[in-house]
């Protein structure tokens, strides 16, 4: 057992069972031993692979998205591009290289990054050095300029709480200990029904509802900045449009599903993102939120097929690999439908990639 597992067990033994959110937060971001503190989980040799690691085309389409919005905003002389959880920096390197073909965009751009992993921050530093990125710890500070936010597979890594419907109402799911092993259980006292979204209150016993408070908080903070300074937030993740019943917490290790209660800090734990909840938060701050797009539709509207053809024309030997990568990103039975693109932005802007 890792040291983190022992610390979690000690906390349960002394303080009682902990919420799923507390468990996730400790597993992912514990200052010394959390999953996203050291090591590089991405890629073929790691635990999972993400869209920007599949092909440069993914980041390039996002570069186009950013530059187009900047132009729509009247090409301001200074803009903050903020990426949440940039991983290896691949997405942003591809995006800024592509957006560099739009005159003035790079000169106006100040790049800011948020990442809790020291290992990944140094990879970002290496890959993005020419854009002189700045790492920030706190997204709450006013950016001081128009803001374009990008987050790919970031919101799914934020802690969620789970509520389970029992005979006598809704109970929070907790992580406890039984005979020395970590187990899921329910908090003995039901939560007030009003804690649940109205349409779900009378769900069948056994139903599970997830609430991502950290994600909502991040979206609210960034939406308030965009409402004040102008700009947009783009979040791509696997997710759905809630409020909904369903359990999506999952653990992955070396490209296979794992038990989320075993080996804390060594497996990636994530949950599908409730884009319906993020939408409510952004709307409440006064932003416009176009209909959620599937990743496949979003990339298609931005012209990824034409980009693939150009890449193939300039490197015919790679034709098969490029076509396969395109398929992985957009095909409905690959990432195309499960992953969604969400955008919240200043009213009056028209985000490319989304339905008009
Ligand atoms: N966007 C990248 C990486 C996705 S993995 C890609 O698509 O390849 C999730 C990223 O978010 C990692 O870089 C991880 O270090 C970062 N991260 C996870 N939880 C975080 C948190 N609470 N605060 C800041 N960064 C976090």
PDB file of C-alpha atoms in Angstrom, residues 5 20 47 64 80 117-118 150 159 215 272 302:
ATOM      1  CA  UNK A   5      -3.418   4.743   1.394  1.00  0.00           C
ATOM      2  CA  UNK A  20     -16.160  10.553  -2.208  1.00  0.00           C
ATOM      3  CA  UNK A  47      -2.201   5.287 -17.787  1.00  0.00           C
ATOM      4  CA  UNK A  64      -8.044  28.321 -34.951  1.00  0.00           C
ATOM      5  CA  UNK A  80      -4.719  36.241 -21.751  1.00  0.00           C
ATOM      6  CA  UNK A 117       1.858  18.470 -11.311  1.00  0.00           C
ATOM      7  CA  UNK A 118       5.498  19.511 -11.004  1.00  0.00           C
ATOM      8  CA  UNK A 150      -8.905  26.224 -22.706  1.00  0.00           C
ATOM      9  CA  UNK A 159     -13.605  15.874  -7.154  1.00  0.00           C
ATOM     10  CA  UNK A 215     -15.803  22.211 -11.234  1.00  0.00           C
ATOM     11  CA  UNK A 272     -17.833  12.409 -16.367  1.00  0.00           C
ATOM     12  CA  UNK A 302     -13.441  23.710 -37.539  1.00  0.00           C
TER      13      UNK A 302
END
